[in-house]
Amino acid sequence: MPRSVLIHAVGGCLVAVTAAFGAADVRAAAPEPSAVIKTYADIARAAYEDSLIAAKRLEGAVDALVASPSAEAMQAARAAWIAARPPYQQTEVFRFGNPIVDDWEGKVNAWPLDEGLIDYVDGGYGTESDGNPFYTANIIAHPKFQAGGTDYEAGRIDAKLLESLHEAGGVEANVAVGYHAVEFLLWGQDLNGTGAGAGERPWTDYAKGDACTHGNCDRRGKYLTVATGMLVDELGWMAKQWATGGAARTALKGDEGIAAIVTGLGSLAYGELAGERMKLGLLLNDPEEEHDCFSDNTHNSHFYDVVGMRNVYLGSYTRIDGTKVEGPGLSALVAAKDPALDAEMRAKVEATYEAFAALKRRAETVEAYDQMIGAGNAEGNAVVEKGIAALTEQTRSLERVVAALDLQLVSFEGSDSLDNPANVFK
């Protein structure tokens, strides 16, 4: 449910800033909106390019696993998947406010997924779903299968097949491609609930001949390599959209462009991350609601979402090679209008960063995110709640930014888990 914020304020390019000890007013000129938009687009381009670089490394590790399966090759592929997530998660701030990104995002980061569409599952998964006729299609095991009374040919596992089965039947949980399909094929189901441990798919699921476990190792390897290659292609396409003359970049102009930036910050912080990805799972104490659920990497997923928002507000992104992309960010525009508000917003952004850095440290030293949201875990729950509260407070200050910049109507994504929690249990 969208959470709309309609605030009017008197605009203006200059604001009086009173220096300490009664000094005379100093007027700071606001950067041109075009300069702020350019920084934003430059960061987007760099982050998608980094995501592409990391995905190509993942592709190399996957190819090596399928060519010469071993425990070491499986571990290398998993490590490459983990390394591919930070740059991509820093791009999620560009999703909301940019239709070209939001319309595309499901091809690379759709979740949660019904694993039975793709491969074998544990007996506790069940055999059917009232809402999903593809629930146990098991593409890898079945070159031919039937779903919803229709016969399907899946003998050749290629991009065309996976594209046709992605969100098959209009069911969003039929995730056939993207990071999380690859994640499932590397880790398998996490059957530990809110107990310790990630998925434990054996490397022998890709072994040759009699060493193959769970059958269909050749088809499983083919699926994995095709899905990873598709991820690389999609990220390459999106990086081009943010290059000079690219559709995503050229769509952003003037106040509407600034509104898109603010919309992205507010919607990711409030409705998506604080609400759908965190509060919902905490209310239900349900590990099925965690983002990187097979790998127990959710703490990093959430942390780098927060880093991405920080990048955009401050106008600075550190690339995976250590170089920086910098320029006037939204902060510079706010500071020229209302220095006190910018200071407030910066403090909120930093408080959110620290809350998620603490969540990340706990996940790496004490317990995984799915354990944190477990019932009866007061200490773990509190760490997650602190992150949610920080995001909520950040959004309240961002609402004031909407007024200060006189952006007229900006709509932030909402969430029943935050706005109407009783609805979650209906």
PDB file of C-alpha atoms in Angstrom, residues 12-173:
ATOM      1  CA  GLY A  12      13.860  29.178  -3.451  1.00  0.00           C
ATOM      2  CA  CYS A  13      17.471  28.621  -4.405  1.00  0.00           C
ATOM      3  CA  LEU A  14      19.193  30.398  -1.539  1.00  0.00           C
ATOM      4  CA  VAL A  15      18.933  30.148   2.225  1.00  0.00           C
ATOM      5  CA  ALA A  16      20.437  32.282   4.965  1.00  0.00           C
ATOM      6  CA  VAL A  17      22.922  30.432   7.152  1.00  0.00           C
ATOM      7  CA  THR A  18      23.810  32.053  10.457  1.00  0.00           C
ATOM      8  CA  ALA A  19      27.367  31.328  11.496  1.00  0.00           C
ATOM      9  CA  ALA A  20      28.394  30.726  15.089  1.00  0.00           C
ATOM     10  CA  PHE A  21      29.006  33.627  17.505  1.00  0.00           C
ATOM     11  CA  GLY A  22      26.607  35.965  15.697  1.00  0.00           C
ATOM     12  CA  ALA A  23      28.528  36.224  12.420  1.00  0.00           C
ATOM     13  CA  ALA A  24      26.792  37.684   9.387  1.00  0.00           C
ATOM     14  CA  ASP A  25      24.521  35.555   7.218  1.00  0.00           C
ATOM     15  CA  VAL A  26      26.265  33.500   4.563  1.00  0.00           C
ATOM     16  CA  ARG A  27      24.217  32.409   1.571  1.00  0.00           C
ATOM     17  CA  ALA A  28      25.169  29.132  -0.060  1.00  0.00           C
ATOM     18  CA  ALA A  29      24.086  28.644  -3.656  1.00  0.00           C
ATOM     19  CA  ALA A  30      22.269  25.414  -4.378  1.00  0.00           C
ATOM     20  CA  PRO A  31      23.786  23.121  -6.990  1.00  0.00           C
ATOM     21  CA  GLU A  32      21.838  22.885 -10.200  1.00  0.00           C
ATOM     22  CA  PRO A  33      19.410  19.940 -10.173  1.00  0.00           C
ATOM     23  CA  SER A  34      21.180  18.708 -13.307  1.00  0.00           C
ATOM     24  CA  ALA A  35      24.453  18.398 -11.360  1.00  0.00           C
ATOM     25  CA  VAL A  36      22.783  16.347  -8.609  1.00  0.00           C
ATOM     26  CA  ILE A  37      21.072  14.163 -11.196  1.00  0.00           C
ATOM     27  CA  LYS A  38      24.387  13.632 -12.995  1.00  0.00           C
ATOM     28  CA  THR A  39      26.042  12.436  -9.774  1.00  0.00           C
ATOM     29  CA  TYR A  40      23.122  10.101  -9.140  1.00  0.00           C
ATOM     30  CA  ALA A  41      23.292   8.666 -12.664  1.00  0.00           C
ATOM     31  CA  ASP A  42      27.097   8.375 -12.523  1.00  0.00           C
ATOM     32  CA  ILE A  43      26.822   6.376  -9.291  1.00  0.00           C
ATOM     33  CA  ALA A  44      24.135   4.180 -10.833  1.00  0.00           C
ATOM     34  CA  ARG A  45      26.266   3.477 -13.879  1.00  0.00           C
ATOM     35  CA  ALA A  46      29.310   2.616 -11.762  1.00  0.00           C
ATOM     36  CA  ALA A  47      27.331   0.377  -9.405  1.00  0.00           C
ATOM     37  CA  TYR A  48      25.709  -1.550 -12.254  1.00  0.00           C
ATOM     38  CA  GLU A  49      29.082  -1.880 -13.971  1.00  0.00           C
ATOM     39  CA  ASP A  50      30.522  -3.254 -10.732  1.00  0.00           C
ATOM     40  CA  SER A  51      27.578  -5.634 -10.470  1.00  0.00           C
ATOM     41  CA  LEU A  52      28.357  -6.817 -13.987  1.00  0.00           C
ATOM     42  CA  ILE A  53      32.044  -7.320 -13.186  1.00  0.00           C
ATOM     43  CA  ALA A  54      31.175  -9.347 -10.077  1.00  0.00           C
ATOM     44  CA  ALA A  55      28.573 -11.389 -11.984  1.00  0.00           C
ATOM     45  CA  LYS A  56      31.148 -12.264 -14.642  1.00  0.00           C
ATOM     46  CA  ARG A  57      33.438 -13.526 -11.888  1.00  0.00           C
ATOM     47  CA  LEU A  58      30.544 -15.597 -10.583  1.00  0.00           C
ATOM     48  CA  GLU A  59      29.986 -16.930 -14.095  1.00  0.00           C
ATOM     49  CA  GLY A  60      33.612 -18.036 -14.263  1.00  0.00           C
ATOM     50  CA  ALA A  61      33.346 -19.815 -10.907  1.00  0.00           C
ATOM     51  CA  VAL A  62      30.096 -21.524 -11.958  1.00  0.00           C
ATOM     52  CA  ASP A  63      31.632 -22.671 -15.230  1.00  0.00           C
ATOM     53  CA  ALA A  64      34.578 -24.122 -13.300  1.00  0.00           C
ATOM     54  CA  LEU A  65      32.237 -25.964 -10.910  1.00  0.00           C
ATOM     55  CA  VAL A  66      30.218 -27.521 -13.717  1.00  0.00           C
ATOM     56  CA  ALA A  67      33.321 -28.439 -15.736  1.00  0.00           C
ATOM     57  CA  SER A  68      35.204 -30.007 -12.805  1.00  0.00           C
ATOM     58  CA  PRO A  69      32.913 -30.527  -9.822  1.00  0.00           C
ATOM     59  CA  SER A  70      34.522 -30.654  -6.377  1.00  0.00           C
ATOM     60  CA  ALA A  71      33.960 -29.387  -2.862  1.00  0.00           C
ATOM     61  CA  GLU A  72      36.532 -26.657  -3.525  1.00  0.00           C
ATOM     62  CA  ALA A  73      34.830 -25.578  -6.754  1.00  0.00           C
ATOM     63  CA  MET A  74      31.455 -25.437  -5.012  1.00  0.00           C
ATOM     64  CA  GLN A  75      32.918 -23.283  -2.250  1.00  0.00           C
ATOM     65  CA  ALA A  76      34.523 -20.961  -4.820  1.00  0.00           C
ATOM     66  CA  ALA A  77      31.207 -20.544  -6.639  1.00  0.00           C
ATOM     67  CA  ARG A  78      29.417 -19.781  -3.392  1.00  0.00           C
ATOM     68  CA  ALA A  79      32.067 -17.227  -2.442  1.00  0.00           C
ATOM     69  CA  ALA A  80      31.701 -15.584  -5.858  1.00  0.00           C
ATOM     70  CA  TRP A  81      27.934 -15.359  -5.373  1.00  0.00           C
ATOM     71  CA  ILE A  82      28.395 -13.724  -1.966  1.00  0.00           C
ATOM     72  CA  ALA A  83      30.884 -11.265  -3.497  1.00  0.00           C
ATOM     73  CA  ALA A  84      28.443 -10.415  -6.291  1.00  0.00           C
ATOM     74  CA  ARG A  85      25.756  -9.202  -3.898  1.00  0.00           C
ATOM     75  CA  PRO A  86      27.274  -5.993  -2.369  1.00  0.00           C
ATOM     76  CA  PRO A  87      27.515  -3.974  -5.600  1.00  0.00           C
ATOM     77  CA  TYR A  88      24.097  -5.092  -6.764  1.00  0.00           C
ATOM     78  CA  GLN A  89      22.391  -4.349  -3.448  1.00  0.00           C
ATOM     79  CA  GLN A  90      23.789  -0.826  -3.627  1.00  0.00           C
ATOM     80  CA  THR A  91      21.781  -0.363  -6.838  1.00  0.00           C
ATOM     81  CA  GLU A  92      18.411  -1.085  -5.241  1.00  0.00           C
ATOM     82  CA  VAL A  93      18.026   2.591  -4.344  1.00  0.00           C
ATOM     83  CA  PHE A  94      17.648   3.249  -8.092  1.00  0.00           C
ATOM     84  CA  ARG A  95      14.696   0.902  -8.427  1.00  0.00           C
ATOM     85  CA  PHE A  96      11.940   3.065  -6.962  1.00  0.00           C
ATOM     86  CA  GLY A  97      11.384   6.280  -8.866  1.00  0.00           C
ATOM     87  CA  ASN A  98      12.868   4.843 -12.073  1.00  0.00           C
ATOM     88  CA  PRO A  99      10.273   2.761 -13.960  1.00  0.00           C
ATOM     89  CA  ILE A 100      12.919   1.326 -16.305  1.00  0.00           C
ATOM     90  CA  VAL A 101      14.623  -0.250 -13.278  1.00  0.00           C
ATOM     91  CA  ASP A 102      11.495  -1.293 -11.424  1.00  0.00           C
ATOM     92  CA  ASP A 103      10.029  -2.992 -14.507  1.00  0.00           C
ATOM     93  CA  TRP A 104      13.305  -4.899 -15.021  1.00  0.00           C
ATOM     94  CA  GLU A 105      14.281  -5.739 -11.425  1.00  0.00           C
ATOM     95  CA  GLY A 106      12.269  -8.960 -11.279  1.00  0.00           C
ATOM     96  CA  LYS A 107      14.551 -10.524 -13.862  1.00  0.00           C
ATOM     97  CA  VAL A 108      17.534 -10.364 -11.529  1.00  0.00           C
ATOM     98  CA  ASN A 109      16.417 -10.117  -7.908  1.00  0.00           C
ATOM     99  CA  ALA A 110      12.921 -11.638  -7.626  1.00  0.00           C
ATOM    100  CA  TRP A 111      12.214 -13.423  -4.330  1.00  0.00           C
ATOM    101  CA  PRO A 112      10.944 -15.407  -2.526  1.00  0.00           C
ATOM    102  CA  LEU A 113      10.803 -18.389  -4.864  1.00  0.00           C
ATOM    103  CA  ASP A 114       9.037 -21.735  -4.900  1.00  0.00           C
ATOM    104  CA  GLU A 115      12.063 -24.006  -5.175  1.00  0.00           C
ATOM    105  CA  GLY A 116      10.070 -26.952  -6.512  1.00  0.00           C
ATOM    106  CA  LEU A 117       9.726 -25.187  -9.855  1.00  0.00           C
ATOM    107  CA  ILE A 118      13.456 -25.633 -10.424  1.00  0.00           C
ATOM    108  CA  ASP A 119      14.793 -28.740  -8.671  1.00  0.00           C
ATOM    109  CA  TYR A 120      14.219 -31.416  -6.049  1.00  0.00           C
ATOM    110  CA  VAL A 121      12.960 -30.354  -2.621  1.00  0.00           C
ATOM    111  CA  ASP A 122      12.591 -31.872   0.815  1.00  0.00           C
ATOM    112  CA  GLY A 123       9.487 -33.954   1.538  1.00  0.00           C
ATOM    113  CA  GLY A 124       8.239 -31.314   3.968  1.00  0.00           C
ATOM    114  CA  TYR A 125       7.808 -28.908   1.054  1.00  0.00           C
ATOM    115  CA  GLY A 126       4.605 -30.695   0.025  1.00  0.00           C
ATOM    116  CA  THR A 127       3.378 -31.841  -3.366  1.00  0.00           C
ATOM    117  CA  GLU A 128       0.973 -29.123  -4.463  1.00  0.00           C
ATOM    118  CA  SER A 129      -0.135 -25.563  -3.945  1.00  0.00           C
ATOM    119  CA  ASP A 130      -3.615 -24.164  -4.495  1.00  0.00           C
ATOM    120  CA  GLY A 131      -2.143 -20.993  -5.954  1.00  0.00           C
ATOM    121  CA  ASN A 132       0.721 -22.387  -8.013  1.00  0.00           C
ATOM    122  CA  PRO A 133       0.301 -25.232 -10.520  1.00  0.00           C
ATOM    123  CA  PHE A 134       4.100 -25.151 -11.127  1.00  0.00           C
ATOM    124  CA  TYR A 135       4.846 -25.708  -7.425  1.00  0.00           C
ATOM    125  CA  THR A 136       6.659 -29.035  -7.998  1.00  0.00           C
ATOM    126  CA  ALA A 137       7.307 -28.865 -11.759  1.00  0.00           C
ATOM    127  CA  ASN A 138      11.010 -29.632 -11.127  1.00  0.00           C
ATOM    128  CA  ILE A 139      12.321 -28.468 -14.493  1.00  0.00           C
ATOM    129  CA  ILE A 140      15.682 -30.130 -13.910  1.00  0.00           C
ATOM    130  CA  ALA A 141      14.204 -33.593 -13.424  1.00  0.00           C
ATOM    131  CA  HIS A 142      11.476 -33.352 -16.051  1.00  0.00           C
ATOM    132  CA  PRO A 143      12.209 -32.704 -19.736  1.00  0.00           C
ATOM    133  CA  LYS A 144       8.421 -32.848 -20.058  1.00  0.00           C
ATOM    134  CA  PHE A 145       5.927 -31.908 -17.376  1.00  0.00           C
ATOM    135  CA  GLN A 146       2.333 -30.860 -16.905  1.00  0.00           C
ATOM    136  CA  ALA A 147       1.094 -27.842 -14.968  1.00  0.00           C
ATOM    137  CA  GLY A 148      -2.415 -26.483 -14.809  1.00  0.00           C
ATOM    138  CA  GLY A 149      -3.597 -28.997 -17.375  1.00  0.00           C
ATOM    139  CA  THR A 150      -1.002 -27.875 -19.960  1.00  0.00           C
ATOM    140  CA  ASP A 151       1.913 -29.960 -21.233  1.00  0.00           C
ATOM    141  CA  TYR A 152       5.336 -28.291 -21.257  1.00  0.00           C
ATOM    142  CA  GLU A 153       8.507 -29.215 -23.128  1.00  0.00           C
ATOM    143  CA  ALA A 154      11.674 -28.572 -21.125  1.00  0.00           C
ATOM    144  CA  GLY A 155      14.098 -30.871 -22.891  1.00  0.00           C
ATOM    145  CA  ARG A 156      16.451 -28.073 -23.889  1.00  0.00           C
ATOM    146  CA  ILE A 157      17.452 -25.886 -20.962  1.00  0.00           C
ATOM    147  CA  ASP A 158      18.263 -22.514 -22.463  1.00  0.00           C
ATOM    148  CA  ALA A 159      17.471 -18.841 -21.952  1.00  0.00           C
ATOM    149  CA  LYS A 160      14.263 -19.095 -23.959  1.00  0.00           C
ATOM    150  CA  LEU A 161      12.923 -21.840 -21.688  1.00  0.00           C
ATOM    151  CA  LEU A 162      13.853 -20.080 -18.457  1.00  0.00           C
ATOM    152  CA  GLU A 163      12.383 -16.804 -19.663  1.00  0.00           C
ATOM    153  CA  SER A 164       9.116 -18.564 -20.510  1.00  0.00           C
ATOM    154  CA  LEU A 165       8.887 -20.148 -17.063  1.00  0.00           C
ATOM    155  CA  HIS A 166       9.856 -17.075 -15.046  1.00  0.00           C
ATOM    156  CA  GLU A 167       6.715 -16.034 -13.157  1.00  0.00           C
ATOM    157  CA  ALA A 168       4.865 -18.755 -15.095  1.00  0.00           C
ATOM    158  CA  GLY A 169       1.114 -18.672 -14.748  1.00  0.00           C
ATOM    159  CA  GLY A 170       1.329 -15.125 -13.415  1.00  0.00           C
ATOM    160  CA  VAL A 171       2.684 -16.449 -10.099  1.00  0.00           C
ATOM    161  CA  GLU A 172       5.491 -14.228  -8.790  1.00  0.00           C
ATOM    162  CA  ALA A 173       6.933 -17.091  -6.711  1.00  0.00           C
TER     163      ALA A 173
END
